[in-house]
Short mmCIF file of C-alpha atoms in Angstrom, two decimals:
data_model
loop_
_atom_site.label_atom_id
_atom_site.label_comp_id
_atom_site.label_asym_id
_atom_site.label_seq_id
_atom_site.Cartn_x
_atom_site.Cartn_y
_atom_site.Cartn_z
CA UNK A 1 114.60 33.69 43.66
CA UNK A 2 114.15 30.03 43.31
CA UNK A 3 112.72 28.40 39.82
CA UNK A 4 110.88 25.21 40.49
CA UNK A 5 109.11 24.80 37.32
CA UNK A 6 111.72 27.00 34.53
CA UNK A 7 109.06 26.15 31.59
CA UNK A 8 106.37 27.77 32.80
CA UNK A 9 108.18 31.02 33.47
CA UNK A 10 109.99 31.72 30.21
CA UNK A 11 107.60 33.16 28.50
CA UNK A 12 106.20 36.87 29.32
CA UNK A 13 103.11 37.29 30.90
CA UNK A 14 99.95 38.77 29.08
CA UNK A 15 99.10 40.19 32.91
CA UNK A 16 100.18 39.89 36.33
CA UNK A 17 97.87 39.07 39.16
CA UNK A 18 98.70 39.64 43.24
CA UNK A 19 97.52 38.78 46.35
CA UNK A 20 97.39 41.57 49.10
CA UNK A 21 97.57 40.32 52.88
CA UNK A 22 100.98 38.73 53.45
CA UNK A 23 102.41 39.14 50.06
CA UNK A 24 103.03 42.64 49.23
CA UNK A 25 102.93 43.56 53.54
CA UNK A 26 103.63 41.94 56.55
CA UNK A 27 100.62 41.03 58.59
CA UNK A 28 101.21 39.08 61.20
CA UNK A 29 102.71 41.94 63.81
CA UNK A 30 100.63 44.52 62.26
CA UNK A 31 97.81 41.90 63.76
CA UNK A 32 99.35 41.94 66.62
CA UNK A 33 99.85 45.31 67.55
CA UNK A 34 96.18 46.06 66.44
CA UNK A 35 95.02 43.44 68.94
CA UNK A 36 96.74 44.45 71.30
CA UNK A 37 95.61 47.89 71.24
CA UNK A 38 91.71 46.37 71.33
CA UNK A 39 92.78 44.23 74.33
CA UNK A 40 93.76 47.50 76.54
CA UNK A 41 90.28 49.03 75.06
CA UNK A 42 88.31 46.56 76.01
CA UNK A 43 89.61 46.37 79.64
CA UNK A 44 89.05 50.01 80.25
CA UNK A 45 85.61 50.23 78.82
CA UNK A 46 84.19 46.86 79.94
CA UNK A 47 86.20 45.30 82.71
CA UNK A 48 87.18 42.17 80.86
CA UNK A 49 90.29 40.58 81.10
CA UNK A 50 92.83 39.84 78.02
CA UNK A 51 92.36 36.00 78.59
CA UNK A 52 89.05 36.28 78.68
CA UNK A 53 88.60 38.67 75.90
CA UNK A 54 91.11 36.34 73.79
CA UNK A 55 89.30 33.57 74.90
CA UNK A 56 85.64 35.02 74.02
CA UNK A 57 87.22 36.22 70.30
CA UNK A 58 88.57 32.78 69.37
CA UNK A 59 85.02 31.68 70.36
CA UNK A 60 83.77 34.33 68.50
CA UNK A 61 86.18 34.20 64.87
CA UNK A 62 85.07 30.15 64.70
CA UNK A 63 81.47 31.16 65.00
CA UNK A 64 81.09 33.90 62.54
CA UNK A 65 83.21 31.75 59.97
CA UNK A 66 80.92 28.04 60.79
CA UNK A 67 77.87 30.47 60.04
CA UNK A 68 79.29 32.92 56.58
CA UNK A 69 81.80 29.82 55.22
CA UNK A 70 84.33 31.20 52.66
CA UNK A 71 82.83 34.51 52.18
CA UNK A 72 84.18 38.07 52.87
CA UNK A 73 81.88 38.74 55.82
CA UNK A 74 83.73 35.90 57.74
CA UNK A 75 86.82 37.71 57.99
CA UNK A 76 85.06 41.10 59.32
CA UNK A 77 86.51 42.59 62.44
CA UNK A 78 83.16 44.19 63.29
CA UNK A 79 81.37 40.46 63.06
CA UNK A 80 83.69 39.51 65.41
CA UNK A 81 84.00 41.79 67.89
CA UNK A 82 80.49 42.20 68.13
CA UNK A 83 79.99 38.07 68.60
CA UNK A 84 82.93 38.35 70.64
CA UNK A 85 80.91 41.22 73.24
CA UNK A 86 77.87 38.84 72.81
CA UNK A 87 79.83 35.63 74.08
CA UNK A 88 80.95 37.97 77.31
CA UNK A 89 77.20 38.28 78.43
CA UNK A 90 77.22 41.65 77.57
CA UNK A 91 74.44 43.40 75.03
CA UNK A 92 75.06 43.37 71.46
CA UNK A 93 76.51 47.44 71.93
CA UNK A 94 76.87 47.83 68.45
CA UNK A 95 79.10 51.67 69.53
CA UNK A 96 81.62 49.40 71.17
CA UNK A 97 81.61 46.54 68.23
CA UNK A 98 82.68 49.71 66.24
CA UNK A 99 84.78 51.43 68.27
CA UNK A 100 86.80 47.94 68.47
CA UNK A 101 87.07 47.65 65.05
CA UNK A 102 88.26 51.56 64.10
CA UNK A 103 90.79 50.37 67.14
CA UNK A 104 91.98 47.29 65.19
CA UNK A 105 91.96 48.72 61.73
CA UNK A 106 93.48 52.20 62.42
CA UNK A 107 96.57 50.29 64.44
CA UNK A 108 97.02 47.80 61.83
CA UNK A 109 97.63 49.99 58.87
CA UNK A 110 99.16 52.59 60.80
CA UNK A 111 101.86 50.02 61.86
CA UNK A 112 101.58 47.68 58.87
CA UNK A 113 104.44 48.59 56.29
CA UNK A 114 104.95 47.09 52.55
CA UNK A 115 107.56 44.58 52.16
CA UNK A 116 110.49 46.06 50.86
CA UNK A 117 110.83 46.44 47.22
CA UNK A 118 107.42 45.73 46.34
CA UNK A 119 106.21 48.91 45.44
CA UNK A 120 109.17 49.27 43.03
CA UNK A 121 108.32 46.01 41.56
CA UNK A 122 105.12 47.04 40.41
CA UNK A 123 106.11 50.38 39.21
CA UNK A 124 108.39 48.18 37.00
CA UNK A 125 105.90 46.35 35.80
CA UNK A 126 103.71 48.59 35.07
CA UNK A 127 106.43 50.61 33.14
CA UNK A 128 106.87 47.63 30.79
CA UNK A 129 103.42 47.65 29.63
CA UNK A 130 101.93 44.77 31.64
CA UNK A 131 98.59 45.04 33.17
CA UNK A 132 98.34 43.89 36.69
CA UNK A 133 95.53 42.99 39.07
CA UNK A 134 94.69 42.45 42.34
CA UNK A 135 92.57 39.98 43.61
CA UNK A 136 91.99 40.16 47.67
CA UNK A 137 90.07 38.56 50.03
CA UNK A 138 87.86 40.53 52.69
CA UNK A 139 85.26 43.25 52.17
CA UNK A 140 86.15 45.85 49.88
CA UNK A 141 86.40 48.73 51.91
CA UNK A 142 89.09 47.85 53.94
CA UNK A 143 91.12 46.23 50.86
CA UNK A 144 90.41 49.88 49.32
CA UNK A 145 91.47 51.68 52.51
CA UNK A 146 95.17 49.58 52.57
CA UNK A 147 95.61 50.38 48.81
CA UNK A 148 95.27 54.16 49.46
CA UNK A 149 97.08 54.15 52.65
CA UNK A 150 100.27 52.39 51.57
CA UNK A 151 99.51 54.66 47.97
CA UNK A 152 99.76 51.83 45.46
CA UNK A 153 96.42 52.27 44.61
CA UNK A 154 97.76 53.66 41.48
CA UNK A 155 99.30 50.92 40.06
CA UNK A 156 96.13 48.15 39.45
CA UNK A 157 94.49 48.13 36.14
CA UNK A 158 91.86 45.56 38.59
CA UNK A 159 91.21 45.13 41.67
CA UNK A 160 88.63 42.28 42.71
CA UNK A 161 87.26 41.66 46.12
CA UNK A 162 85.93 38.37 47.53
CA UNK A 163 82.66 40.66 48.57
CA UNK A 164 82.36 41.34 45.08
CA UNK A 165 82.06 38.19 43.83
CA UNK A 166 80.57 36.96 47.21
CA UNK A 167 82.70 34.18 47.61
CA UNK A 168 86.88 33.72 48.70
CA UNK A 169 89.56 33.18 45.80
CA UNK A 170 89.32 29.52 47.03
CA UNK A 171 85.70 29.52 45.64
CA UNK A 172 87.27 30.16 41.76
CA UNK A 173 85.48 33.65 41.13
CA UNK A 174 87.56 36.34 42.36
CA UNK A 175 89.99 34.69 39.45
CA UNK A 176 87.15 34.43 36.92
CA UNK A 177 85.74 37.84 38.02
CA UNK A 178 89.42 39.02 37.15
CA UNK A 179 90.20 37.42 34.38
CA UNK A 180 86.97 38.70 32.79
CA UNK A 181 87.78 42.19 33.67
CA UNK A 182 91.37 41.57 31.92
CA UNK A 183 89.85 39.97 29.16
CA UNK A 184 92.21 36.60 29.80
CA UNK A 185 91.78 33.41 29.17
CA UNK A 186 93.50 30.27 30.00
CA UNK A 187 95.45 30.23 26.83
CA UNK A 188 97.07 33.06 27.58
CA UNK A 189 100.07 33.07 29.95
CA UNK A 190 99.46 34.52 33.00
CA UNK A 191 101.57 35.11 36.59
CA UNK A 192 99.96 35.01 39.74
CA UNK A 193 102.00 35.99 43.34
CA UNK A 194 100.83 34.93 46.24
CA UNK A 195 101.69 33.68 49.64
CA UNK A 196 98.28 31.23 50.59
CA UNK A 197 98.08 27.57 49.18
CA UNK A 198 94.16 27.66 47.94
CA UNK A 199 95.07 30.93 46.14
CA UNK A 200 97.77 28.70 43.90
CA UNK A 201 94.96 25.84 43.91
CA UNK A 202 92.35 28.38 42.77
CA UNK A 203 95.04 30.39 40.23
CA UNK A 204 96.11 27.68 38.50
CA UNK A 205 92.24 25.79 37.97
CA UNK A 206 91.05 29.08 36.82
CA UNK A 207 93.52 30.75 34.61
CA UNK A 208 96.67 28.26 34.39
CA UNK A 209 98.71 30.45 36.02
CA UNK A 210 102.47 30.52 36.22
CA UNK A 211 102.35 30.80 40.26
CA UNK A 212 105.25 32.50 42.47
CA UNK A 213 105.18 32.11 46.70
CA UNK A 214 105.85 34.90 48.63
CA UNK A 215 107.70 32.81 51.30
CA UNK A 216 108.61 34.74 54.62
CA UNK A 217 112.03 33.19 55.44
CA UNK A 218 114.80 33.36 53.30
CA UNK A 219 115.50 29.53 53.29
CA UNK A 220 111.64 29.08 51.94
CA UNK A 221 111.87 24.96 52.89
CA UNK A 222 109.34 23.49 54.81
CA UNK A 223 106.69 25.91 53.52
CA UNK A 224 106.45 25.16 49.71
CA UNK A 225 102.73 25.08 48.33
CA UNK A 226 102.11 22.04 46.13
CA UNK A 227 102.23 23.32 42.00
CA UNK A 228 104.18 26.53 42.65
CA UNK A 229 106.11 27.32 39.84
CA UNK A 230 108.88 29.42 41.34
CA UNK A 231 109.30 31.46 45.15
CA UNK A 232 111.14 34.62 46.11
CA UNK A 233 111.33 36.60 49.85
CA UNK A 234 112.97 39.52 49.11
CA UNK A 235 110.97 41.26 45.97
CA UNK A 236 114.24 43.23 44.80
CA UNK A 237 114.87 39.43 43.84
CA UNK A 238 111.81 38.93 41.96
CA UNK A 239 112.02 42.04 40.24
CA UNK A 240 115.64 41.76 39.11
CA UNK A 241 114.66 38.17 37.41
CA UNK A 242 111.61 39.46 35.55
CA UNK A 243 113.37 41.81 34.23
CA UNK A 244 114.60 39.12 31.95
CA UNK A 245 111.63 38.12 30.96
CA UNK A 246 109.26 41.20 30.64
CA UNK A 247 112.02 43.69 29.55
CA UNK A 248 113.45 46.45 31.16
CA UNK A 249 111.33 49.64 32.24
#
């Protein structure tokens, strides 16, 4: 746990907001694995190569995303698989845009893991009384699905989508959406953990939030998000310092 702005941490926090994808799991190999596992599917079922299916899906990703901008439809699998079939000279075949993404989605969270000592930081917090939120980008469905699946469904007083408010957090009202349901406002002190730089941006214009990176190596240098107020990698670490501030369980 490293504090890089001690004032703005002292003082407990009316309510706790997180980020999802690469803060409270690991994404990248989950990713991985999950394409992976599409690759193999698409070269059985339509005799296409992995460069030229990887090739055809970058193609594909930078399409859908000029077209939908910073809105939850621009990160959908299905979008992009089916762009991605498209770009192959191949018919829409909307069966095998949705086979690919039940492939992708069913690999990820089956191999996809939370970080360790996350879930027992926010049973912690929760046990002192604090309300906490979650505020995701992507379509809801799948952000519901990887709540239930790793079971800390539970633990969110809020959870606000990017579809819901039909733009990403970098657009300012998944954070206004939230803070409404919380009934916050910027005078009140508020903590927001994430691991993105426009999500610190966007935390900080919206709700003057107290702002802690989830950094993914232990040294954290290199990787520091201009206006973060403090940054952990192990949550046990995290957890063990708020205790000073929010109180024991």
């Amino acid at each position: 746990m490293r504090l890089l702005n001690p004032d703005a941490t002292r003082e407990r926090p009316r309510a706790i907001l997180f980020d999802l994808d690469d803060t409270l799991y690991a994404y990248r190999q989950p990713h991985e694995r999950a394409m992976a596992a599409v690759r193999i599917k698409v070269e059985r079922s339509l005799r296409v190569s992995a460069p030229q299916f990887d090739e055809a899906f970058g193609q594909a990703r930078k399409a859908v995303k000029a077209a939908l901008g910073e809105t939850a439809s621009a990160h959908s699998r299905l979008l992009y698989f089916q762009r991605t079939i498209e770009i192959l000279g191949l018919s829409s075949q909307p069966a095998m845009a949705l086979d690919l993404e039940q492939t992708y989605w069913r690999t990820l969270l089956t191999t996809a893991r939370l970080y360790p000592g996350a879930e027992d930081t926010l049973i912690e917090l929760r046990a002192a009384g604090l309300p906490l939120a979650l505020v995701t980008d992507l379509t809801a469905q799948i952000q519901f699905r990887k709540l239930i699946y790793f079971g800390i469904d539970r633990y969110f007083d809020v959870v606000v989508t990017s579809e819901e408010t039909g733009v990403d957090k970098v657009g300012l009202r998944p954070f206004e959406a939230a803070a409404a349901k919380l009934g916050i406002t910027r005078q009140d002190r508020v903590w927001f953990i994430g691991d993105a730089e426009c999500d610190v941006v966007a935390s900080k214009q919206v709700l003057n939030a107290a702002t802690f990176q989830k950094v993914h190596d232990r040294s954290g240098h290199n990787q520091l998000h201009e206006g973060i107020d403090g940054t952990f990698h192990a949550f046990a670490d995290f957890r063990d310092w708020a205790r000073g501030i929010v109180g024991p369980a």
